[in-house]
Coordinates of C-alpha atoms in Angstrom, one line a residue:
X1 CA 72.3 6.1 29.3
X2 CA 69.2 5.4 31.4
X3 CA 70.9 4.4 34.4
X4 CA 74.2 3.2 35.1
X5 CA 72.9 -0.3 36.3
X6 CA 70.1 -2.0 35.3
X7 CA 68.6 -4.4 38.1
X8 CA 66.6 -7.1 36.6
X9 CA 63.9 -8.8 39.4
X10 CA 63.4 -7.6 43.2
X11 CA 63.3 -10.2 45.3
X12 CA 65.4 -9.5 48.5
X13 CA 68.6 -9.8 46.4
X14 CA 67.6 -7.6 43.5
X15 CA 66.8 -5.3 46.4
X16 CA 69.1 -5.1 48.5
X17 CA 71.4 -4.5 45.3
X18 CA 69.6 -1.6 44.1
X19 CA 69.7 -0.1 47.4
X20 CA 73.3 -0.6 47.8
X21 CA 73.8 1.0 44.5
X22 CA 71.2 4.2 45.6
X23 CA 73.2 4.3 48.9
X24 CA 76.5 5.2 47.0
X25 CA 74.8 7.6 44.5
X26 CA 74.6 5.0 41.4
X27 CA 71.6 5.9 39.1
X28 CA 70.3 2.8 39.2
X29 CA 66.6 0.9 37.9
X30 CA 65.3 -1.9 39.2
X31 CA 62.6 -4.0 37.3
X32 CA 60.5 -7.2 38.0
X33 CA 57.9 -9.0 36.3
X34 CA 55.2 -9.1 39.3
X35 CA 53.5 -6.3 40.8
X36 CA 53.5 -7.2 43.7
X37 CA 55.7 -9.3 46.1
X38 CA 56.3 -13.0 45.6
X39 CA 53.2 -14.7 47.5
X40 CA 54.9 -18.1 48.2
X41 CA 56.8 -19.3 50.8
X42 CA 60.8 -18.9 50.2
X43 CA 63.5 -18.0 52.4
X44 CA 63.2 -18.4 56.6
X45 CA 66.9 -17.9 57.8
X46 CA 69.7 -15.5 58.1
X47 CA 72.5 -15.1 59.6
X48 CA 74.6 -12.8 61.4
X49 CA 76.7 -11.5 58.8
X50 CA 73.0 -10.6 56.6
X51 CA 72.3 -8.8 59.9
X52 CA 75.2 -6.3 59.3
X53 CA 74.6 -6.1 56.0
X54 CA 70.7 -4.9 57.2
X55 CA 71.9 -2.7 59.7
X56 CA 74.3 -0.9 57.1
X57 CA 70.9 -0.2 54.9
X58 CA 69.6 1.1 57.8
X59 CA 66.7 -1.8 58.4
X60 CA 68.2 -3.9 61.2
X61 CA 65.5 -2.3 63.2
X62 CA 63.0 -2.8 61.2
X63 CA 63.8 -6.5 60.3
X64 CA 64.3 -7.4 63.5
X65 CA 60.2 -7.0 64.0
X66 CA 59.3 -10.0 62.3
X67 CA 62.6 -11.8 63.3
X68 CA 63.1 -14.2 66.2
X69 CA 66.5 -15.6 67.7
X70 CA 67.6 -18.8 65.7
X71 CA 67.1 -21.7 68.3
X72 CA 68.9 -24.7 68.1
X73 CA 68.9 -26.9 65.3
X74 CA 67.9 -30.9 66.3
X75 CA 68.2 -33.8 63.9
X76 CA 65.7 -36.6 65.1
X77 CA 65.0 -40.1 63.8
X78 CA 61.8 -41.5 63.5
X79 CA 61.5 -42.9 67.2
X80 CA 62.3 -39.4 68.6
X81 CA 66.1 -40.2 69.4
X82 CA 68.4 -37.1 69.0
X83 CA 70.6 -37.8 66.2
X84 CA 72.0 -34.4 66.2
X85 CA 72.1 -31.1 67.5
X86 CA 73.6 -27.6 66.3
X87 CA 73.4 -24.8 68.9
X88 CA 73.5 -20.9 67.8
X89 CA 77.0 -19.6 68.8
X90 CA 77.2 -17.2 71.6
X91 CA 79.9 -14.9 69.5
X92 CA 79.8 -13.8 65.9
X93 CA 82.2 -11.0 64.1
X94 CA 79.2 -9.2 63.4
X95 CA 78.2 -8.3 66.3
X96 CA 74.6 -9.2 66.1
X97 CA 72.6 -13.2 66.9
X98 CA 74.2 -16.3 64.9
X99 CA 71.2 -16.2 63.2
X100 CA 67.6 -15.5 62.9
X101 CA 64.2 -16.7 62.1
X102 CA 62.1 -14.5 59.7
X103 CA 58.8 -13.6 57.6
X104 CA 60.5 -13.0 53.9
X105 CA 57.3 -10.7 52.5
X106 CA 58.2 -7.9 55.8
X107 CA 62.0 -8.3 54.7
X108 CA 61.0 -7.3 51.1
X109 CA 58.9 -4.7 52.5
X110 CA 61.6 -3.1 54.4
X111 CA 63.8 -3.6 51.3
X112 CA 61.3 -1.8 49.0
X113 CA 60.8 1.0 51.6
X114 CA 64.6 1.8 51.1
X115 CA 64.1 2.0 47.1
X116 CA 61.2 4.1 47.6
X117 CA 63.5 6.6 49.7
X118 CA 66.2 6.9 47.1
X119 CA 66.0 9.6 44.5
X120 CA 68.5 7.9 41.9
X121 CA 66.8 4.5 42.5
X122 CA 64.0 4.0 39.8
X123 CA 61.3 1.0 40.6
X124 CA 59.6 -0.7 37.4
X125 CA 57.2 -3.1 38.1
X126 CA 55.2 -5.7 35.7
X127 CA 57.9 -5.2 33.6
X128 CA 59.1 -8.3 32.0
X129 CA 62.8 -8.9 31.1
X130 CA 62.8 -10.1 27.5
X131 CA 66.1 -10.0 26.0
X132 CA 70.0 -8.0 25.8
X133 CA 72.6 -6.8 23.7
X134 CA 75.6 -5.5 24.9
X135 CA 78.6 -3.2 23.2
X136 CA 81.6 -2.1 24.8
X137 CA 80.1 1.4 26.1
X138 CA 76.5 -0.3 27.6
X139 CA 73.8 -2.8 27.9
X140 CA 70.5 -2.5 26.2
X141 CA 67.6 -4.5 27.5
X142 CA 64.6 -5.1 26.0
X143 CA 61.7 -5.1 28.6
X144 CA 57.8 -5.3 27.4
X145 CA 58.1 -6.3 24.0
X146 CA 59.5 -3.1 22.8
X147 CA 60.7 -0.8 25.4
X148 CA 64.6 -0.3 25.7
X149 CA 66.4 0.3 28.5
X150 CA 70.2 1.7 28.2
X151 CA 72.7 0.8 31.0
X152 CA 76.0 0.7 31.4
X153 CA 75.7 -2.3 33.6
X154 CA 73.1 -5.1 34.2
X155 CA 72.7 -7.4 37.0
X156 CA 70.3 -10.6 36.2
X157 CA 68.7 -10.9 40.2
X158 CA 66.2 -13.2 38.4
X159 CA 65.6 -16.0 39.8
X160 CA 66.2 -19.8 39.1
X161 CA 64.7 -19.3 35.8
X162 CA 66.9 -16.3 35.0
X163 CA 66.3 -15.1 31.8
X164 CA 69.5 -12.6 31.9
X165 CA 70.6 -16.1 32.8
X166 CA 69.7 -17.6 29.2
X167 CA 70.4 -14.2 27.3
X168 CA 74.2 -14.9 28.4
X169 CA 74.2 -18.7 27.5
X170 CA 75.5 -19.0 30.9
X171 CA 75.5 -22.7 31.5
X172 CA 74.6 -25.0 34.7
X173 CA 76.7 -27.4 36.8
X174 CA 74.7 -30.0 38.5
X175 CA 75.2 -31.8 42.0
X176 CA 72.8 -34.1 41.2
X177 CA 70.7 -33.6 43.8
X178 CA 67.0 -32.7 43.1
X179 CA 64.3 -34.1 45.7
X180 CA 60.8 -32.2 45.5
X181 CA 59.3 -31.4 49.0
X182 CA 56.0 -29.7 50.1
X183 CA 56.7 -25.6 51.9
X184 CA 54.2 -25.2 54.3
X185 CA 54.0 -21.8 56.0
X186 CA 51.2 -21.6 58.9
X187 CA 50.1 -18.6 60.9
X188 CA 49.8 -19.9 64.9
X189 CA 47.3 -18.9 67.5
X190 CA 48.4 -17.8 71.6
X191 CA 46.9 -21.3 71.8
X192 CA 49.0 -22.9 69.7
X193 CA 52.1 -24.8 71.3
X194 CA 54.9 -25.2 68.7
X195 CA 58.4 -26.6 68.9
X196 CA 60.9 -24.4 70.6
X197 CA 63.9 -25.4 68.6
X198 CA 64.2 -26.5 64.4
X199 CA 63.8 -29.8 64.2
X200 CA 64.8 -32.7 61.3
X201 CA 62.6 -35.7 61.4
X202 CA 64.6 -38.3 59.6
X203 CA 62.0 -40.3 59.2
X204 CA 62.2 -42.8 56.1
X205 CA 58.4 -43.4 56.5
X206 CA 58.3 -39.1 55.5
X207 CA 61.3 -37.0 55.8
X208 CA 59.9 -33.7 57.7
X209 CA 61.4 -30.6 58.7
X210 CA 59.8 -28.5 61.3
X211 CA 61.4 -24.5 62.1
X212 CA 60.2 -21.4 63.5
X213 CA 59.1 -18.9 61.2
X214 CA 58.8 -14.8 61.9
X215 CA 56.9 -14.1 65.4
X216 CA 53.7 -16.1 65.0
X217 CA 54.5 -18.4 62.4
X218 CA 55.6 -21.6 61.7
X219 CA 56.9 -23.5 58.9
X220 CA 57.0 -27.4 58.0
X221 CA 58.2 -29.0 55.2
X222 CA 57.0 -32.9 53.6
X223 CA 59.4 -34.9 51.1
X224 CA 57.0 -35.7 48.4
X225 CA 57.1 -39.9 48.2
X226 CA 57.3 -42.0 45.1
X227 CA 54.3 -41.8 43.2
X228 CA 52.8 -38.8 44.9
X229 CA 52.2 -35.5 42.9
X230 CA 52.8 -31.9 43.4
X231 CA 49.2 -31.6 42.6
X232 CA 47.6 -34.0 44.8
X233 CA 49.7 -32.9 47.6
X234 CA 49.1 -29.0 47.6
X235 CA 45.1 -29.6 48.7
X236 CA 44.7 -28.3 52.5
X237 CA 42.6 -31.3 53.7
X238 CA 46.1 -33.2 52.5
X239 CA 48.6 -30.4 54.2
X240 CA 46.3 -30.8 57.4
X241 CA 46.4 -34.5 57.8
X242 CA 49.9 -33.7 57.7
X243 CA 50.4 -31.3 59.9
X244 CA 47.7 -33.1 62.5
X245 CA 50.5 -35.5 63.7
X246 CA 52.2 -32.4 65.5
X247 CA 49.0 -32.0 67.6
X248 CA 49.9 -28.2 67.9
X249 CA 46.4 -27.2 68.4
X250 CA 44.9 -23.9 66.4
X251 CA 47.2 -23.6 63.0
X252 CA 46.4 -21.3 59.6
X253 CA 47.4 -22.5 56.3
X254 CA 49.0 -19.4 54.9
X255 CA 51.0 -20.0 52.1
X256 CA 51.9 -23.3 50.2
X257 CA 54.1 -24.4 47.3
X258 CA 56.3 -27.4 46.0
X259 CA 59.4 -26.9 45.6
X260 CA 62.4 -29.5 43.8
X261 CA 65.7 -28.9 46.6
X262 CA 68.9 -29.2 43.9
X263 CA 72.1 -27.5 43.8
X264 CA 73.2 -25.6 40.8
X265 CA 76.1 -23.0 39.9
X266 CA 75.8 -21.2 36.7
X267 CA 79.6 -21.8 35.0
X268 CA 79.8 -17.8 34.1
X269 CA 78.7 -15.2 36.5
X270 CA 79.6 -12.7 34.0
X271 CA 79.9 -11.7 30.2
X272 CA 80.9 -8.0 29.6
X273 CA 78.9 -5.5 31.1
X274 CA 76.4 -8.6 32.4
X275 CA 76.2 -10.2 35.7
X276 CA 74.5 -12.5 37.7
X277 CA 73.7 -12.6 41.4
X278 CA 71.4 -14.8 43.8
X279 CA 69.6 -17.6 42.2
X280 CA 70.3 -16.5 39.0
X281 CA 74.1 -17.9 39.7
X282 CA 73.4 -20.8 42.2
X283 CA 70.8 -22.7 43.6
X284 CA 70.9 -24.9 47.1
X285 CA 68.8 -26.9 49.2
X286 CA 67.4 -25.0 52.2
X287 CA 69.0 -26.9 54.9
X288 CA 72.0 -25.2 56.3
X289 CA 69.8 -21.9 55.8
X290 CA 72.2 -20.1 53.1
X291 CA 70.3 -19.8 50.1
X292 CA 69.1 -16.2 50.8
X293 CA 72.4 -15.2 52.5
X294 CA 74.6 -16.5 50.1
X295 CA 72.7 -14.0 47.4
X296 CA 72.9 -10.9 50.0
X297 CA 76.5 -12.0 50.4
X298 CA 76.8 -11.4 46.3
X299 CA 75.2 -8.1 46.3
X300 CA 77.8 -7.0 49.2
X301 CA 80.6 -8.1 47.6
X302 CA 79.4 -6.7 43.7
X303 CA 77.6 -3.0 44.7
X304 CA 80.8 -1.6 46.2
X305 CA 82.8 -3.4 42.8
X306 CA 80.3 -1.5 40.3
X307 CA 80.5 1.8 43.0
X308 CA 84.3 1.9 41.5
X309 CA 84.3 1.4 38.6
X310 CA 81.8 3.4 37.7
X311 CA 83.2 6.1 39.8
X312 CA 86.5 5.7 37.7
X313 CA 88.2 4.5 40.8
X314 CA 88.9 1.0 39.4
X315 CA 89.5 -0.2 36.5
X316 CA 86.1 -3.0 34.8
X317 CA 88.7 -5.9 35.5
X318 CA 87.8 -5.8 39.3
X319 CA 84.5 -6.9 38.4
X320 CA 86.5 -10.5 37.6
X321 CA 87.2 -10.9 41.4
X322 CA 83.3 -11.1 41.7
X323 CA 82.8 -14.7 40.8
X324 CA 86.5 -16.1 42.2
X325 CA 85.8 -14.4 45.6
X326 CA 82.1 -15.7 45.8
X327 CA 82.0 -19.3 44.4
X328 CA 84.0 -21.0 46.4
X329 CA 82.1 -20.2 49.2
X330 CA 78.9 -20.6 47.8
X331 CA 80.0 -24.0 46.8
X332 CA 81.3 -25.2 50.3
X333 CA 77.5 -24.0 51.3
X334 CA 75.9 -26.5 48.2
X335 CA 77.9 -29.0 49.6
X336 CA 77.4 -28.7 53.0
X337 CA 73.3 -28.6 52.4
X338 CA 73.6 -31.1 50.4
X339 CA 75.3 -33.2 52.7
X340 CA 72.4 -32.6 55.0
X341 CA 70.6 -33.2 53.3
X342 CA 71.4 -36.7 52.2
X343 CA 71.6 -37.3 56.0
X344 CA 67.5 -36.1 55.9
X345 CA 66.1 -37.6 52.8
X346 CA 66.4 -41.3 53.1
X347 CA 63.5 -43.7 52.5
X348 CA 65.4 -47.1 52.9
X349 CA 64.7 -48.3 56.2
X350 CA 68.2 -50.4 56.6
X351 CA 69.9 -47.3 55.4
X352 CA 68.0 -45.0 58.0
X353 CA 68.9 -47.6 60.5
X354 CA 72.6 -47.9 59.9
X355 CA 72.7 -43.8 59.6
X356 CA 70.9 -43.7 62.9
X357 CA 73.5 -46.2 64.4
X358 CA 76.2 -44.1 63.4
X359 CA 74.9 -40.6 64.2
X360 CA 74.3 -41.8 67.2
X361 CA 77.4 -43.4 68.0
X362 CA 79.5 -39.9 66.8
X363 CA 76.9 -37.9 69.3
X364 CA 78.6 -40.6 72.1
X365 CA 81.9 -39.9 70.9
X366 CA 81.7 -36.4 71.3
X367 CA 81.9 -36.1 67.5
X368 CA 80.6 -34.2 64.8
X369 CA 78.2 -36.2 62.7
X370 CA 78.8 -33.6 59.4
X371 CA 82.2 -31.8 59.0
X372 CA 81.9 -28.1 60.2
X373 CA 82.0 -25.5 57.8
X374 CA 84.9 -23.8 57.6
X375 CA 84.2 -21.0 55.4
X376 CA 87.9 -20.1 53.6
X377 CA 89.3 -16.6 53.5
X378 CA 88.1 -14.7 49.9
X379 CA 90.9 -15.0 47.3
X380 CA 91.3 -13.0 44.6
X381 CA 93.3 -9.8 43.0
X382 CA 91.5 -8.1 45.5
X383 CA 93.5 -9.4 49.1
X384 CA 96.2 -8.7 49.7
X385 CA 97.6 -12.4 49.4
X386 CA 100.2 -13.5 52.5
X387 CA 98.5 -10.9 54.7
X388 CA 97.5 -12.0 58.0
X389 CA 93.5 -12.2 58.1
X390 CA 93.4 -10.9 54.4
X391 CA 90.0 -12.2 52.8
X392 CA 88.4 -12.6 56.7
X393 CA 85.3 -11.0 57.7
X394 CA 86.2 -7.7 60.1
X395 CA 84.7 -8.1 63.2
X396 CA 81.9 -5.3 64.6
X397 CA 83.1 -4.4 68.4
X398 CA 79.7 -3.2 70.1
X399 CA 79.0 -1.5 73.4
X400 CA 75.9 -1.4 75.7
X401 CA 73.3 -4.0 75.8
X402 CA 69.5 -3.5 74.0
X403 CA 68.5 -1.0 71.7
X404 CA 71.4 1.2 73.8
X405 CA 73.8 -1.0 71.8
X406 CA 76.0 1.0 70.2
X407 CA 77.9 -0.3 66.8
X408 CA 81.0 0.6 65.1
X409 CA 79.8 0.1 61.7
X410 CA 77.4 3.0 62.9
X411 CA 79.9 5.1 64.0
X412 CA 82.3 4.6 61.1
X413 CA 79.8 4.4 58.4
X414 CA 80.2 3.3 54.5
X415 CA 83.4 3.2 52.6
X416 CA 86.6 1.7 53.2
X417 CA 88.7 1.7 56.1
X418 CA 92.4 2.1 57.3
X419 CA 92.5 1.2 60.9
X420 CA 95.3 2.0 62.6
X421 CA 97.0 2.6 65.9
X422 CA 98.9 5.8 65.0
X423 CA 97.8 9.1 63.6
X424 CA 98.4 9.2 60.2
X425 CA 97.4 11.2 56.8
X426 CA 96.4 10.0 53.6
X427 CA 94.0 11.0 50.9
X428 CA 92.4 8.5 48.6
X429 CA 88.6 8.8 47.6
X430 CA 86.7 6.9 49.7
X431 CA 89.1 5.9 52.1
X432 CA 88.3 6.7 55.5
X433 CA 92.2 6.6 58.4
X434 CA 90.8 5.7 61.6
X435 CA 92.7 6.4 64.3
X436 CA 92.4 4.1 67.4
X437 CA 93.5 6.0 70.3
X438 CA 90.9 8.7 68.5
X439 CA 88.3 9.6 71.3
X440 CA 85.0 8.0 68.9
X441 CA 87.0 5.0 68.9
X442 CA 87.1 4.4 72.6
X443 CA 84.0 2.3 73.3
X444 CA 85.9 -0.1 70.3
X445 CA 89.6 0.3 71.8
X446 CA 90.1 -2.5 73.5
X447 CA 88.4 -4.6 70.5
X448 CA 90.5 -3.4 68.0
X449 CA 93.7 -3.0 70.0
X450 CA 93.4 -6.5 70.4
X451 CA 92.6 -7.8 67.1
X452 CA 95.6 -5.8 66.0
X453 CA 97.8 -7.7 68.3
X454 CA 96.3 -10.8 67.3
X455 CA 97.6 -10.3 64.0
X456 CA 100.7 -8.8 64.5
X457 CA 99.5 -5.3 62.3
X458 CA 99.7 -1.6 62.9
X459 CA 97.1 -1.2 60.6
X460 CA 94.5 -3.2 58.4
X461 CA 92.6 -2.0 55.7
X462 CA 88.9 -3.2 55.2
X463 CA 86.7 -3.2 51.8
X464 CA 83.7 -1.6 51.8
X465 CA 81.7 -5.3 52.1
X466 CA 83.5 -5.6 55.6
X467 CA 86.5 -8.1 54.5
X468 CA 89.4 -7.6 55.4
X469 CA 92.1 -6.3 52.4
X470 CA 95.0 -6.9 54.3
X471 CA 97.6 -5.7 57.6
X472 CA 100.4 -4.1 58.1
X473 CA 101.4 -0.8 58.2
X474 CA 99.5 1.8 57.2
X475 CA 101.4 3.2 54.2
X476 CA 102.4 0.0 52.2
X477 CA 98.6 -1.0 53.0
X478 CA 97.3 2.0 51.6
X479 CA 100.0 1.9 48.4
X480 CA 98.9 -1.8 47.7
X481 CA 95.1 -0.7 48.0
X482 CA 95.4 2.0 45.9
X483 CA 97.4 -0.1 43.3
X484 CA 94.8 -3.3 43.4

């Protein structure tokens, strides 16, 4: 073997997979077709839970330096009335902002910086994916034309296009949605004056949407009307007619790009020793922000799945949880951005009036104009099913303020976790007891004390992607870890 997983494309997905992988001592490659980093403008969001998952790589720092605090989120009609607004929440179980604003090319940076650092991590770029065959003991790619690769596992991080995508005859279910909109990342100037909060022009003259970008940038985004081309409307005397309207003063065009918004999910995730994981497996619109995330979210939940089976600590049927735990909630996402999206990209004038009327009347009311999302607990062979919380993302007590913030996921580290309110022995590989009452625990005491109560538990046992296994007590929790 050449590795034991084969990463195939490095966006931020591919990535942050590969480093996950390095992290747990996996010998791991990681290929992609460009040399350099994607020059067009993709992701601008992430939330919370991404946060953690940077902070557990050991970049939260350095992510956060072309990061802002997400503002809120304001739907507007055409006249200027507020339809709709969505303010950050105050509390998250990470422990870190609801969400954040960000430049994608430092994030990728960042991400590569990691790679680069890891001695079992190998980096291949300009290397195109061309083809695979698989056997029960490995996969063999194909890369360049001739070159073979031998893994034991592959992970297709590929991109919309995924050709590990094709090479599995993985098909695609459709929402039916597919509008094509104009990306519009701009550089501003300390003379610039921007919009303070991400806004929604549900305007049926030009659906517009207008967010913050990383520190000093900006982003808007044009539905493409009937009749008009991608090509005819990526010229910059076009994009700044556009963008005149805004009267922001001093803007840079910086990168540009059409883009068709759909929602896809590929029907098979995996096939053997192949898998799938960000675009690749499902494609959204951009407006709930979870396109990215929901990717990051799949390389959390699959790195620590690979880590045990190939560490003979599982058996390869827990790579079947993969898909059940992840696409239901990557659905409920499609769904929910593509119910915003319906709300955004209307060009009937009656229909934008009578949607109006009605927005505006629920934002009288006092309610919602779109259902919540209310993200459902993971289920799978993997939770403990019936447990309280089981399938629930463990919260992140902090203490101190600032960089002076100190975080438990710092302080306990990688691996899995049985917390518990009682001293108690165990060994398991990888399994971590924590006692509460221990004194590193007692700037997270209260928290966890609690949380405990909350749920009725002695003890609950968390995965190494932060969900919660199950509660209990400690030694039927570890005996139905150790036999999942």
């Amino acid at each position: 073997m050449d590795c034991d997983v084969l990463v195939v494309g490095l966006g931020p997905v591919g990535a942050a997979l590969a480093a996950l992988l390095g992290q747990r001592g996996i010998k791991t490659i990681a290929i992609d077709r460009d040399t350099a980093i994607y020059p067009l403008p993709r992701a601008v969001h992430f939330d919370h839970e991404i946060m953690r998952l940077f902070q557990a790589l050991g970049v939260a720092e350095q992510v956060q330096q072309s990061a802002r605090d997400l503002p809120a989120y304001e739907f507007r009609a055409a006249n200027g009335d507020l339809l709709m607004r969505l303010d950050p929440s105050p509390d998250t179980a990470s422990g870190w902002g609801s969400g954040y604003m960000f430049h994608q090319p430092s994030l990728e940076i960042a991400l590569r910086d990691i790679l680069a650092r890891l001695p079992n991590v190998g980096v291949m770029l300009g290397s195109q994916f061309d083809g695979l065959s698989q056997d029960d003991n490995g996969v063999t790619a194909t890369v360049d034309g001739a070159t073979t690769i031998r893994a034991r596992y592959l992970v297709g991080c590929d991109g919309a296009s995924s050709g590990v995508r094709a090479a599995m005859q993985s098909g695609l279910v459709d929402y039916q949605f597919d509008e094509p909109w104009l990306v519009v990342d701009t550089r501003t100037s300390p003379t610039s004056h921007m919009p303070e909060v991400n806004l929604q022009i549900c305007d049926p003259a030009r659906p517009t949407t207008c967010v913050l970008g990383g520190p000093g940038r900006h982003r808007w985004e044009f539905m493409l009307l009937p009749g008009e081309t991608p090509e005819s409307m990526l010229g910059n005397d076009v994009i700044e007619g556009l963008l005149a309207s805004w009267d922001c003063g001093p803007l840079e065009i910086e990168r540009k790009a059409v883009y068709r918004f759909h929602g896809l999910v590929a029907d098979r995730w995996r096939d053997g020793r192949v898998l799938l994981a960000g675009d690749s497996a499902h494609q959204m619109p951009p407006f709930a922000g979870q396109g990215m995330c929901s990717g990051l979210r799949d390389a959390a939940n699959l790195a620590w799945k690979l880590d045990a089976v190939l560490n003979g600590n599982a058996s390869d049927g827990l790579l079947d949880t993969y898909q059940c735990e992840r696409e239901p909630h990557v659905r409920a996402l499609i769904e929910l951005a593509i119910g915003m999206g319906r709300v955004v990209c209307t060009l009937d004038r009656d229909a934008a009036t009578a949607r109006d009327a009605g927005m505006l009347a629920s934002r009288a009311a006092g309610a919602p104009a779109l259902p919540p999302l209310q993200s459902k607990p993971l289920v799978s062979d993997c939770i403990l099913a019936g447990s309280p919380s089981a399938g629930t993302l463990f919260p992140q007590p902090t203490e101190g303020h600032g960089v002076q913030r100190l975080r438990m996921d710092d302080v306990l580290g990688g691996g899995t976790w049985l917390i518990t309110r009682q001293a108690f022995e165990a060994t398991r590989d990888g399994l971590q007891i924590i006692d509460i009452a221990s004194k590193p625990m007692a700037p997270f005491r209260a928290a966890l004390d609690k949380w405990l109560n909350d749920h009725g538990a002695e003890a609950v046992l968390v995965r190494p992607d932060r969900y919660v296994f199950g509660t209990g007590e400690p030694a039927s929790l570890i005996a139905a870890w150790t036999a999942t």
